[in-house]
């Protein structure tokens, strides 16, 4: 196993022949019926049962998608409502996904001033203080504090062979009100942060044979032009791109995030896959078999992405 | 108890006659000797022992400062390295401080896109899914996502009689590289976020008899002019101001964050108080009695702040 996160990620994408990420972000009231342990509403009612349901469902989804995609992303926000038990479930899912051979991104969006950021960096990326065998391979971090808030994450990541994805441009509707503020030189705020990330990546000492560093970026612009500009300006950063499926993005929208050679980005889909049992097209085909719904939705996502990226290799025939 | 967070906070400040916050952010290697449970280096070596040390020390510090200050702030970053056990310790400290009659701010700096931010908001502020009796009275949140990332926190806070402090300008050295970026109209990025927070505060439906809303801001500018401008432009927001003591700030630096009537801000000190046993001036006076060091450092902080703010009331004589 290479000690360079960018190389490990690149190898995993090559092995699965698709730069796809599945988000494992379960919420209690959208789980398949069999996980709705108790309660008249069909939902589990006590916190202990709920976090166990999320964990068991998440584990099964991971097992289903593991042969198909190279990466899963687990957002800790979906586990924090269950406090200590929720964090235990999150840690267990991270460990389970690692054991399945997946690259695991902890979507934690942490950030703070320097000495406090160091605590977060160790908590989320370091093996040392963890009771679980390994933390995730990479985490998402806030760039709002500037260098001294991000440095601890980059340093721990470098020392542990892991990675970070700095929030540059997020996918939500309101993002523009802050991230697209026009600056004095006619650019946008997220471009200034992108320039900082580019420098941090270059100085990180993590450049791999893939041509990328372990300092990536979360990027979801409103226009193809913005995406292409960031792609050109951040040559050493892999982009983590949210927004496929439930968030409205189609595969063709994601092309500008990639370099000509098809590298440079991974695209994430979440609710459209893990809740495929709620989608008519899959329910009609597979009835109440939620596992087959998830598997087919994942295969469709991957095929869509491959087609759009005009992958030179074709889907293997069964 | 009023349902309006701003009023509860204001009343607490009036009752203690000082707008002071003590940060309870313990790290294992700075604890007094008696908490260094085991290990040849004098530090506890296993994670279970460590989180218990942090909790026990934090609990004692809370007991010492509770009669002196109205507010404590607990940064969850110092507990996350201990995973589930750490979160349990954090929850226990929050509960303990609440039972001591303190206003408790959870310094969590959470933020995400809308539907995910809602998970964080419930996790951190809602009673519903909590195994502990109450979460903190308020939390710090990121403004980088814009309205849809902050709205869930404001709504849960309003419904639960709690508050939020949106990160506007942080105290770290690198903050300027992002937060002071000059915008097209000659202002700074943090001023644009301040304007957003001002609008969110006005629209929050949380205006109390104190004249403040439950939508506050974390503000630590580099200049008195910036502080005064924010103070003038954000009339309905209470400022949470870090930086006293170990971070280098003196009481007189904090005046611009307050209105003429002495309201509008709370000032936080952390390491200079909870590690007072490491400071020569206190060690010389109290030897190894770390409790008296903490108490005196807290009293000195409060007295300094009162003097500077020219509080009309004087310190009560013993």
Coordinates of C-alpha atoms in Angstrom, one line a residue:
Chain A
X1 CA 0.0 0.0 0.0
X2 CA 1.4 3.4 -1.1
X3 CA 1.9 6.0 1.6
X4 CA 0.6 8.6 -0.7
X5 CA -3.2 9.2 -0.5
X6 CA -3.5 10.7 -4.0
X7 CA -1.9 7.6 -5.5
X8 CA -4.0 5.2 -3.4
X9 CA -7.1 7.0 -4.5
X10 CA -6.0 7.1 -8.2
X11 CA -5.2 3.4 -8.1
X12 CA -8.6 2.6 -6.6
X13 CA -10.3 4.6 -9.3
X14 CA -8.3 2.8 -12.0
X15 CA -9.1 -0.6 -10.5
X16 CA -12.8 0.0 -10.4
X17 CA -12.6 2.0 -13.7
X18 CA -14.8 4.8 -12.5
X19 CA -14.3 7.9 -10.3
X20 CA -17.4 7.3 -8.3
X21 CA -18.2 7.9 -4.6
X22 CA -21.2 6.7 -2.7
X23 CA -22.3 8.7 0.3
X24 CA -23.4 6.7 3.2
X25 CA -25.6 9.2 5.0
X26 CA -28.5 7.3 6.5
X27 CA -31.5 9.0 8.2
X28 CA -33.9 7.0 10.3
X29 CA -37.1 7.8 8.5
X30 CA -35.9 6.8 5.1
X31 CA -34.6 3.3 5.9
X32 CA -36.1 0.2 4.3
X33 CA -39.0 -1.3 6.4
X34 CA -36.9 -4.1 7.9
X35 CA -34.7 -1.6 9.7
X36 CA -37.6 0.3 11.2
X37 CA -37.3 -1.7 14.4
X38 CA -40.2 -0.4 16.4
X39 CA -42.6 2.5 17.0
X40 CA -46.1 3.0 15.7
X41 CA -44.9 5.3 12.9
X42 CA -42.7 2.4 11.6
X43 CA -39.6 4.1 12.8
X44 CA -37.4 3.0 15.6
X45 CA -38.2 5.1 18.7
X46 CA -35.3 4.9 21.1
X47 CA -31.9 6.4 20.3
X48 CA -30.1 3.1 20.9
X49 CA -32.2 1.2 18.3
X50 CA -31.9 4.1 15.9
X51 CA -28.1 4.3 15.8
X52 CA -28.0 0.5 15.4
X53 CA -30.4 0.7 12.5
X54 CA -28.3 3.3 10.8
X55 CA -25.2 1.2 11.3
X56 CA -26.7 -2.0 10.1
X57 CA -28.2 -0.4 7.1
X58 CA -25.0 1.4 6.3
X59 CA -23.0 -1.7 6.7
X60 CA -25.2 -3.5 4.2
X61 CA -25.1 -0.7 1.7
X62 CA -21.3 -0.7 1.9
X63 CA -21.2 -4.4 1.2
X64 CA -23.4 -3.9 -1.9
X65 CA -21.5 -1.0 -3.4
X66 CA -18.0 -2.2 -2.4
X67 CA -17.5 -4.3 -5.6
X68 CA -18.7 -1.5 -7.8
X69 CA -17.2 1.8 -6.6
X70 CA -13.7 2.7 -5.3
X71 CA -14.8 5.2 -2.6
X72 CA -17.4 5.8 0.0
X73 CA -17.9 9.0 1.9
X74 CA -19.5 8.9 5.4
X75 CA -20.9 12.2 6.8
X76 CA -20.6 12.3 10.5
X77 CA -23.5 14.7 10.8
X78 CA -25.9 11.8 10.4
X79 CA -24.4 10.1 13.5
X80 CA -23.9 13.0 15.8
X81 CA -27.6 13.2 16.8
X82 CA -27.0 9.9 18.6
X83 CA -24.1 11.3 20.6
X84 CA -21.6 8.8 21.9
X85 CA -23.5 5.8 20.4
X86 CA -23.7 7.6 17.1
X87 CA -19.9 8.2 17.0
X88 CA -19.4 4.6 17.8
X89 CA -21.6 3.7 14.8
X90 CA -19.7 6.1 12.6
X91 CA -16.4 4.6 13.6
X92 CA -17.7 1.1 13.0
X93 CA -18.9 2.0 9.5
X94 CA -15.6 3.6 8.7
X95 CA -13.8 0.5 9.9
X96 CA -16.2 -1.8 8.0
X97 CA -15.7 0.1 4.7
X98 CA -11.9 0.0 5.1
X99 CA -12.0 -3.7 5.6
X100 CA -14.1 -4.0 2.4
X101 CA -11.1 -2.5 0.6
X102 CA -12.8 0.9 0.0
X103 CA -11.2 4.3 0.1
X104 CA -13.1 6.0 2.9
X105 CA -13.7 9.8 3.2
X106 CA -14.9 11.1 6.5
X107 CA -17.1 14.1 5.6
X108 CA -16.7 16.0 8.8
X109 CA -16.2 19.6 7.5
X110 CA -14.1 20.4 10.6
X111 CA -12.2 23.6 11.1
X112 CA -11.0 25.8 13.9
X113 CA -8.0 28.0 14.8
X114 CA -4.5 26.3 14.8
X115 CA -4.1 24.6 18.2
X116 CA -7.7 23.5 18.2
X117 CA -7.6 22.3 14.6
X118 CA -4.8 20.1 15.6
X119 CA -7.2 18.3 18.0
X120 CA -9.7 17.8 15.2
X121 CA -7.0 16.6 12.8
X122 CA -5.8 14.0 15.3
X123 CA -9.3 13.0 16.2
X124 CA -10.3 12.4 12.6
X125 CA -7.1 11.3 10.9
X126 CA -4.6 10.0 13.4
X127 CA -4.4 6.3 14.4
X128 CA -2.7 7.1 17.6
X129 CA -5.5 8.0 19.8
X130 CA -8.2 6.0 18.1
X131 CA -9.7 2.9 19.6
X132 CA -10.7 1.8 16.1
X133 CA -8.0 0.2 14.0
X134 CA -7.9 3.0 11.5
X135 CA -9.7 6.3 10.9
X136 CA -10.9 7.3 7.4
X137 CA -8.4 7.8 4.5
X138 CA -9.3 11.5 4.2
X139 CA -11.5 14.1 5.6
X140 CA -13.2 17.3 4.4
X141 CA -12.1 20.5 6.1
X142 CA -13.1 24.2 6.2
X143 CA -10.8 26.7 4.6
X144 CA -12.4 29.7 6.3
X145 CA -9.6 30.0 8.9
X146 CA -6.8 30.1 6.4
X147 CA -3.5 28.3 6.6
X148 CA -3.2 27.8 10.4
X149 CA -6.6 26.1 10.5
X150 CA -5.8 23.8 7.7
X151 CA -2.1 23.1 8.3
X152 CA -2.7 20.6 11.2
X153 CA -4.9 18.5 8.9
X154 CA -2.4 18.6 6.0
X155 CA 0.5 17.6 8.4
X156 CA -1.3 14.8 10.0
X157 CA -2.5 13.6 6.6
X158 CA 1.0 13.7 5.2
X159 CA 2.4 11.8 8.2
X160 CA -0.3 9.1 8.1
X161 CA -0.5 8.7 4.3
X162 CA -4.0 10.3 4.3
X163 CA -5.7 13.2 2.6
X164 CA -7.8 16.3 3.0
X165 CA -10.4 17.9 0.8
X166 CA -10.7 21.6 1.6
X167 CA -14.1 23.2 1.0
X168 CA -13.7 25.6 -1.9
X169 CA -17.1 25.8 -3.5
X170 CA -20.1 23.9 -2.0
X171 CA -23.2 22.6 -3.8
X172 CA -26.0 24.3 -1.8
X173 CA -28.2 27.0 -3.2
X174 CA -27.0 29.7 -0.8
X175 CA -23.3 29.0 -1.3
X176 CA -23.0 31.9 -3.8
X177 CA -23.9 34.5 -1.2
X178 CA -20.5 33.9 0.5
X179 CA -18.4 31.9 -1.8
X180 CA -19.1 33.8 -5.0
X181 CA -18.6 37.3 -3.5
X182 CA -16.8 39.4 -6.1
X183 CA -13.3 40.5 -5.0
X184 CA -11.5 43.6 -5.7
X185 CA -9.6 42.1 -8.7
X186 CA -12.8 40.8 -10.3
X187 CA -12.6 37.2 -9.1
X188 CA -14.7 35.3 -6.6
X189 CA -14.0 34.5 -3.0
X190 CA -13.9 30.7 -3.7
X191 CA -11.2 31.4 -6.3
X192 CA -9.0 33.1 -3.6
X193 CA -9.4 30.0 -1.4
X194 CA -8.7 27.8 -4.4
X195 CA -5.4 29.8 -4.9
X196 CA -4.5 29.2 -1.3
X197 CA -5.3 25.5 -1.6
X198 CA -3.1 25.3 -4.7
X199 CA -0.2 26.7 -2.8
X200 CA -0.8 24.5 0.2
X201 CA -0.9 21.5 -2.1
X202 CA 2.4 22.5 -3.8
X203 CA 4.1 23.0 -0.4
X204 CA 2.6 19.9 1.3
X205 CA 5.4 17.5 0.3
X206 CA 2.8 14.9 -0.7
X207 CA 3.1 14.9 -4.5
X208 CA 2.6 11.3 -5.8
X209 CA 3.5 9.5 -9.0
X210 CA -0.2 10.2 -10.0
X211 CA 0.7 13.9 -10.4
X212 CA -1.6 14.8 -7.5
X213 CA -1.0 15.7 -3.9
X214 CA -3.0 14.7 -0.8
X215 CA -4.5 18.1 -0.6
X216 CA -7.7 18.0 -2.6
X217 CA -10.8 20.3 -2.8
X218 CA -14.5 20.1 -2.5
X219 CA -15.8 21.8 -5.6
X220 CA -19.3 22.3 -6.9
X221 CA -19.6 25.4 -9.0
X222 CA -22.7 26.8 -10.6
X223 CA -21.2 27.1 -14.0
X224 CA -19.0 24.9 -16.3
X225 CA -16.8 27.9 -16.8
X226 CA -16.1 28.2 -13.0
X227 CA -15.4 24.5 -12.9
X228 CA -13.0 24.6 -15.8
X229 CA -11.2 27.6 -14.4
X230 CA -10.6 25.8 -11.0
X231 CA -9.6 22.7 -12.8
X232 CA -6.9 24.6 -14.8
X233 CA -5.7 26.5 -11.7
X234 CA -5.4 23.6 -9.3
X235 CA -3.4 21.0 -11.2
X236 CA -2.2 19.1 -8.1
X237 CA -5.6 18.7 -6.3
X238 CA -8.2 16.0 -6.8
X239 CA -11.7 17.4 -6.7
X240 CA -14.4 15.8 -4.6
X241 CA -17.5 16.8 -6.5
X242 CA -20.9 16.4 -4.8
X243 CA -24.3 16.9 -6.5
X244 CA -25.0 13.8 -8.6
X245 CA -28.5 12.4 -8.5
X246 CA -30.7 13.7 -5.7
X247 CA -28.9 17.1 -5.7
X248 CA -29.9 17.4 -9.4
X249 CA -26.6 16.9 -11.2
X250 CA -26.3 14.7 -14.3
X251 CA -23.1 13.0 -15.4
X252 CA -22.4 15.3 -18.3
X253 CA -22.3 18.3 -15.9
X254 CA -19.3 16.8 -14.2
X255 CA -16.9 16.8 -17.2
X256 CA -15.4 20.2 -16.6
X257 CA -14.1 18.9 -13.2
X258 CA -11.8 16.4 -14.9
X259 CA -8.6 16.9 -16.9
X260 CA -8.4 15.8 -20.5
X261 CA -6.9 12.5 -19.4
X262 CA -10.0 11.7 -17.3
X263 CA -8.2 12.1 -13.9
X264 CA -8.6 14.8 -11.3
X265 CA -12.0 14.3 -9.8
X266 CA -14.3 11.9 -8.0
X267 CA -18.1 12.4 -8.2
X268 CA -20.3 11.6 -5.3
X269 CA -23.9 10.4 -5.2
X270 CA -25.9 9.6 -2.1
X271 CA -29.6 9.7 -1.6
X272 CA -30.3 8.6 -5.2
X273 CA -28.5 5.3 -4.4
X274 CA -29.0 4.5 -0.7
X275 CA -32.7 5.3 -0.9
X276 CA -33.2 3.7 -4.4
X277 CA -36.0 1.6 -2.8
X278 CA -38.0 4.9 -2.8
X279 CA -37.6 5.5 -6.5
X280 CA -40.4 4.2 -8.7
X281 CA -38.0 3.0 -11.5
X282 CA -36.3 0.6 -9.1
X283 CA -39.3 -0.3 -7.0
X284 CA -41.2 -1.3 -10.1
X285 CA -38.4 -3.6 -11.1
X286 CA -37.4 -5.1 -7.8
X287 CA -40.4 -4.6 -5.5
X288 CA -39.5 -4.6 -1.8
X289 CA -36.0 -6.0 -2.4
X290 CA -34.2 -2.8 -1.4
X291 CA -30.7 -4.4 -1.8
X292 CA -31.3 -5.0 -5.5
X293 CA -32.6 -1.4 -5.8
X294 CA -29.4 -0.1 -4.2
X295 CA -27.2 -2.3 -6.4
X296 CA -28.9 -1.3 -9.6
X297 CA -28.9 2.4 -8.8
X298 CA -25.2 2.2 -8.0
X299 CA -24.5 0.3 -11.3
X300 CA -26.6 2.9 -13.2
X301 CA -24.7 5.8 -11.6
X302 CA -21.4 4.2 -12.5
X303 CA -22.5 3.4 -16.1
X304 CA -23.7 7.0 -16.5
X305 CA -20.5 8.4 -15.3
X306 CA -18.4 6.1 -17.5
X307 CA -20.4 6.9 -20.6
X308 CA -20.2 10.6 -20.0
X309 CA -16.5 10.5 -19.3
X310 CA -16.0 8.5 -22.5
X311 CA -13.9 6.0 -20.6
X312 CA -11.7 4.3 -23.2
X313 CA -12.5 1.0 -21.6
X314 CA -16.0 -0.4 -22.0
X315 CA -18.2 -2.0 -19.4
X316 CA -17.2 -5.7 -19.1
X317 CA -19.8 -8.0 -20.4
X318 CA -21.3 -10.4 -17.9
Chain B
X1 CA -36.5 30.9 32.8
X2 CA -37.0 33.0 29.7
X3 CA -37.3 31.2 26.4
X4 CA -35.1 33.9 24.7
X5 CA -31.5 33.0 24.7
X6 CA -30.3 36.6 24.4
X7 CA -32.3 37.6 27.4
X8 CA -31.0 34.6 29.5
X9 CA -27.5 35.5 28.5
X10 CA -28.0 39.2 29.3
X11 CA -29.5 38.4 32.7
X12 CA -26.6 36.0 33.5
X13 CA -24.1 38.7 32.7
X14 CA -26.0 41.3 34.8
X15 CA -26.2 38.8 37.7
X16 CA -22.4 38.2 37.7
X17 CA -21.7 41.8 36.8
X18 CA -19.2 40.8 34.1
X19 CA -19.5 39.7 30.4
X20 CA -16.9 36.9 30.9
X21 CA -16.6 33.4 29.4
X22 CA -14.2 30.7 30.6
X23 CA -13.2 28.2 27.9
X24 CA -13.1 24.6 29.2
X25 CA -10.7 23.1 26.6
X26 CA -8.5 20.6 28.5
X27 CA -5.6 18.8 26.9
X28 CA -4.0 15.8 28.6
X29 CA -0.4 17.0 28.8
X30 CA -1.2 20.3 30.6
X31 CA -3.4 18.9 33.4
X32 CA -2.3 19.3 37.0
X33 CA -0.2 16.4 38.2
X34 CA -3.0 14.7 40.2
X35 CA -4.9 14.1 36.9
X36 CA -2.0 12.5 35.2
X37 CA -3.2 9.1 36.1
X38 CA -0.5 6.8 34.8
X39 CA 2.3 6.5 32.3
X40 CA 6.0 7.1 32.8
X41 CA 5.8 10.5 31.1
X42 CA 3.4 11.6 33.8
X43 CA 0.5 11.5 31.4
X44 CA -2.4 9.0 31.3
X45 CA -1.6 6.5 28.6
X46 CA -4.8 4.8 27.7
X47 CA -7.7 6.6 26.0
X48 CA -10.2 5.7 28.7
X49 CA -8.1 7.1 31.5
X50 CA -7.4 10.3 29.4
X51 CA -11.0 11.2 28.7
X52 CA -11.9 10.6 32.3
X53 CA -9.0 12.9 33.4
X54 CA -10.3 15.6 31.0
X55 CA -13.8 15.2 32.3
X56 CA -12.8 15.2 36.0
X57 CA -10.5 18.2 35.6
X58 CA -13.2 20.1 33.5
X59 CA -15.8 19.4 36.1
X60 CA -13.6 20.8 38.9
X61 CA -12.7 23.9 36.8
X62 CA -16.4 24.5 36.2
X63 CA -17.1 24.3 39.9
X64 CA -14.4 26.8 40.6
X65 CA -15.5 29.4 38.0
X66 CA -19.2 28.9 38.3
X67 CA -19.6 31.5 41.2
X68 CA -17.5 34.0 39.3
X69 CA -18.5 34.1 35.6
X70 CA -21.8 33.8 33.8
X71 CA -20.7 31.6 30.9
X72 CA -18.5 28.7 30.0
X73 CA -17.6 27.6 26.5
X74 CA -16.6 24.0 25.8
X75 CA -14.9 23.2 22.6
X76 CA -15.8 19.7 21.4
X77 CA -12.5 19.4 19.4
X78 CA -10.7 18.6 22.7
X79 CA -13.0 15.6 23.2
X80 CA -13.3 14.2 19.7
X81 CA -9.8 12.5 19.9
X82 CA -11.3 10.1 22.4
X83 CA -14.2 9.2 20.0
X84 CA -17.4 7.9 21.7
X85 CA -15.9 8.1 25.2
X86 CA -14.8 11.7 24.5
X87 CA -18.3 12.7 23.3
X88 CA -19.7 11.2 26.5
X89 CA -17.3 13.3 28.5
X90 CA -18.2 16.4 26.5
X91 CA -21.9 15.8 27.1
X92 CA -21.3 15.2 30.8
X93 CA -19.4 18.5 31.1
X94 CA -22.1 20.4 29.3
X95 CA -24.7 18.9 31.7
X96 CA -22.6 19.6 34.7
X97 CA -22.1 23.2 33.8
X98 CA -25.8 23.6 33.2
X99 CA -26.6 22.2 36.6
X100 CA -24.2 24.7 38.1
X101 CA -26.4 27.4 36.7
X102 CA -24.0 28.5 33.9
X103 CA -24.9 29.5 30.4
X104 CA -23.1 26.9 28.3
X105 CA -21.8 27.5 24.8
X106 CA -20.9 24.4 22.7
X107 CA -17.9 25.6 20.6
X108 CA -18.5 23.1 17.7
X109 CA -18.1 25.3 14.6
X110 CA -20.3 23.0 12.7
X111 CA -21.6 23.7 9.2
X112 CA -22.8 21.9 6.1
X113 CA -25.4 22.2 3.4
X114 CA -29.0 22.5 4.4
X115 CA -30.3 19.0 5.0
X116 CA -27.1 17.9 6.6
X117 CA -26.8 21.1 8.7
X118 CA -30.2 20.1 10.1
X119 CA -28.7 16.9 11.5
X120 CA -25.9 18.9 13.1
X121 CA -28.4 21.4 14.5
X122 CA -30.5 18.7 16.1
X123 CA -27.4 16.9 17.4
X124 CA -26.0 20.0 19.1
X125 CA -29.0 22.0 20.2
X126 CA -32.1 19.8 20.3
X127 CA -33.3 18.0 23.4
X128 CA -35.3 15.5 21.4
X129 CA -32.6 13.0 20.4
X130 CA -30.3 13.6 23.3
X131 CA -29.6 11.1 26.0
X132 CA -28.4 13.9 28.2
X133 CA -31.0 16.1 29.8
X134 CA -30.1 19.2 27.9
X135 CA -27.6 20.2 25.2
X136 CA -25.7 23.5 25.5
X137 CA -27.5 26.8 25.4
X138 CA -25.8 27.9 22.2
X139 CA -23.3 26.7 19.6
X140 CA -20.9 28.3 17.2
X141 CA -21.6 27.7 13.5
X142 CA -19.8 28.3 10.2
X143 CA -21.3 30.9 7.9
X144 CA -19.4 29.7 4.8
X145 CA -22.4 27.9 3.4
X146 CA -24.7 30.9 3.5
X147 CA -28.3 30.9 4.6
X148 CA -29.3 27.3 4.0
X149 CA -26.4 26.1 6.1
X150 CA -27.2 28.4 9.0
X151 CA -31.0 28.3 8.9
X152 CA -31.4 24.9 10.6
X153 CA -29.4 26.1 13.5
X154 CA -31.3 29.3 13.9
X155 CA -34.6 27.5 13.6
X156 CA -33.8 24.8 16.2
X157 CA -32.3 27.5 18.4
X158 CA -35.5 29.6 18.2
X159 CA -37.7 26.6 18.9
X160 CA -35.6 25.5 21.9
X161 CA -34.9 28.9 23.4
X162 CA -31.2 28.6 22.5
X163 CA -28.7 30.6 20.5
X164 CA -26.1 30.5 17.7
X165 CA -22.9 32.4 17.2
X166 CA -22.0 32.6 13.5
X167 CA -18.2 32.8 12.7
X168 CA -17.7 36.2 11.3
X169 CA -14.1 37.1 12.0
X170 CA -11.9 34.5 13.9
X171 CA -8.9 35.3 16.1
X172 CA -6.1 33.3 14.4
X173 CA -3.2 34.8 12.5
X174 CA -4.2 33.4 9.1
X175 CA -7.8 34.5 9.3
X176 CA -7.1 37.6 7.3
X177 CA -6.1 35.6 4.2
X178 CA -9.7 34.6 3.7
X179 CA -11.9 36.7 6.0
X180 CA -10.3 40.1 5.2
X181 CA -10.2 39.6 1.4
X182 CA -11.2 42.9 -0.2
X183 CA -14.5 42.9 -2.0
X184 CA -15.5 44.8 -5.1
X185 CA -17.1 47.5 -3.1
X186 CA -14.1 48.1 -0.9
X187 CA -15.2 46.1 2.1
X188 CA -13.9 42.8 3.5
X189 CA -15.4 39.4 3.2
X190 CA -16.2 39.1 6.9
X191 CA -18.2 42.3 6.6
X192 CA -20.4 40.7 3.9
X193 CA -21.0 37.7 6.2
X194 CA -21.7 40.2 9.0
X195 CA -24.4 41.8 6.8
X196 CA -25.9 38.4 6.2
X197 CA -25.9 37.6 9.9
X198 CA -27.5 41.0 10.6
X199 CA -30.3 40.1 8.3
X200 CA -30.7 36.6 9.7
X201 CA -30.8 38.0 13.2
X202 CA -33.5 40.6 12.2
X203 CA -35.6 37.9 10.5
X204 CA -35.1 35.2 13.2
X205 CA -38.1 36.1 15.3
X206 CA -36.0 35.9 18.4
X207 CA -35.7 39.6 19.5
X208 CA -35.8 39.8 23.3
X209 CA -36.4 42.5 25.8
X210 CA -32.6 42.9 26.0
X211 CA -32.7 44.3 22.5
X212 CA -30.7 41.3 21.2
X213 CA -31.6 38.3 19.1
X214 CA -30.5 34.7 19.6
X215 CA -28.3 35.1 16.5
X216 CA -24.9 36.2 17.7
X217 CA -21.5 36.3 16.0
X218 CA -17.9 35.2 16.8
X219 CA -15.9 38.4 16.2
X220 CA -12.2 39.0 16.7
X221 CA -10.9 41.7 14.4
X222 CA -7.3 42.8 13.9
X223 CA -8.2 46.5 14.5
X224 CA -10.4 48.5 16.8
X225 CA -11.9 50.2 13.7
X226 CA -13.1 46.9 12.2
X227 CA -14.5 45.9 15.6
X228 CA -16.3 49.3 16.0
X229 CA -17.7 49.0 12.5
X230 CA -19.1 45.5 13.1
X231 CA -20.5 46.7 16.5
X232 CA -22.4 49.6 14.7
X233 CA -23.6 47.4 11.9
X234 CA -24.9 44.4 13.9
X235 CA -27.1 46.0 16.6
X236 CA -29.1 42.9 17.3
X237 CA -26.2 40.4 17.7
X238 CA -24.2 39.6 20.8
X239 CA -20.6 39.1 20.0
X240 CA -18.6 36.2 21.3
X241 CA -15.1 37.6 21.4
X242 CA -12.1 35.2 21.8
X243 CA -8.5 36.1 22.4
X244 CA -8.1 37.3 26.0
X245 CA -5.0 36.0 27.8
X246 CA -3.1 33.3 26.2
X247 CA -4.1 34.5 22.7
X248 CA -2.6 37.9 23.6
X249 CA -5.6 40.2 24.1
X250 CA -5.8 42.6 27.0
X251 CA -9.1 43.9 28.4
X252 CA -8.8 47.3 26.9
X253 CA -8.6 45.8 23.5
X254 CA -12.1 44.5 23.9
X255 CA -13.9 47.8 24.4
X256 CA -14.8 48.4 20.8
X257 CA -16.9 45.2 20.8
X258 CA -19.3 46.7 23.3
X259 CA -22.0 49.3 22.9
X260 CA -21.9 52.5 24.9
X261 CA -24.2 50.9 27.5
X262 CA -21.7 48.1 28.2
X263 CA -23.8 45.4 26.5
X264 CA -23.3 43.5 23.3
X265 CA -20.4 41.3 23.8
X266 CA -19.0 38.5 26.0
X267 CA -15.2 38.0 26.2
X268 CA -13.6 34.5 26.4
X269 CA -10.4 33.4 28.2
X270 CA -9.2 29.9 28.3
X271 CA -5.7 28.6 28.7
X272 CA -4.6 31.6 30.8
X273 CA -7.2 30.4 33.4
X274 CA -7.5 26.7 33.3
X275 CA -3.7 26.3 33.2
X276 CA -3.0 29.0 35.7
X277 CA -1.0 26.4 37.7
X278 CA 1.6 26.8 34.9
X279 CA 1.9 30.6 35.3
X280 CA 4.7 31.8 37.5
X281 CA 2.6 34.6 39.1
X282 CA 0.1 32.1 40.4
X283 CA 2.5 29.2 41.2
X284 CA 4.6 31.5 43.3
X285 CA 1.5 32.5 45.3
X286 CA -0.3 29.2 45.6
X287 CA 2.4 26.5 45.0
X288 CA 0.9 23.2 43.8
X289 CA -2.6 24.2 44.7
X290 CA -3.9 24.4 41.1
X291 CA -7.5 25.1 42.3
X292 CA -6.5 28.3 43.9
X293 CA -4.4 29.2 40.8
X294 CA -7.5 28.8 38.6
X295 CA -9.7 30.7 41.0
X296 CA -7.4 33.6 41.3
X297 CA -6.7 33.8 37.5
X298 CA -10.4 33.8 36.9
X299 CA -10.9 36.6 39.5
X300 CA -8.1 38.6 37.9
X301 CA -9.6 38.1 34.4
X302 CA -13.0 39.3 35.7
X303 CA -11.5 42.3 37.6
X304 CA -9.5 43.3 34.5
X305 CA -12.5 43.2 32.3
X306 CA -14.7 45.1 34.8
X307 CA -12.1 47.8 35.3
X308 CA -11.6 48.3 31.6
X309 CA -15.3 48.3 30.8
X310 CA -15.7 50.9 33.6
X311 CA -18.5 49.0 35.1
X312 CA -20.6 51.4 37.2
X313 CA -20.7 48.9 40.0
X314 CA -17.6 48.1 41.9
X315 CA -16.2 44.8 43.1
X316 CA -18.0 43.7 46.3
X317 CA -15.7 43.7 49.3
X318 CA -15.1 40.4 51.0

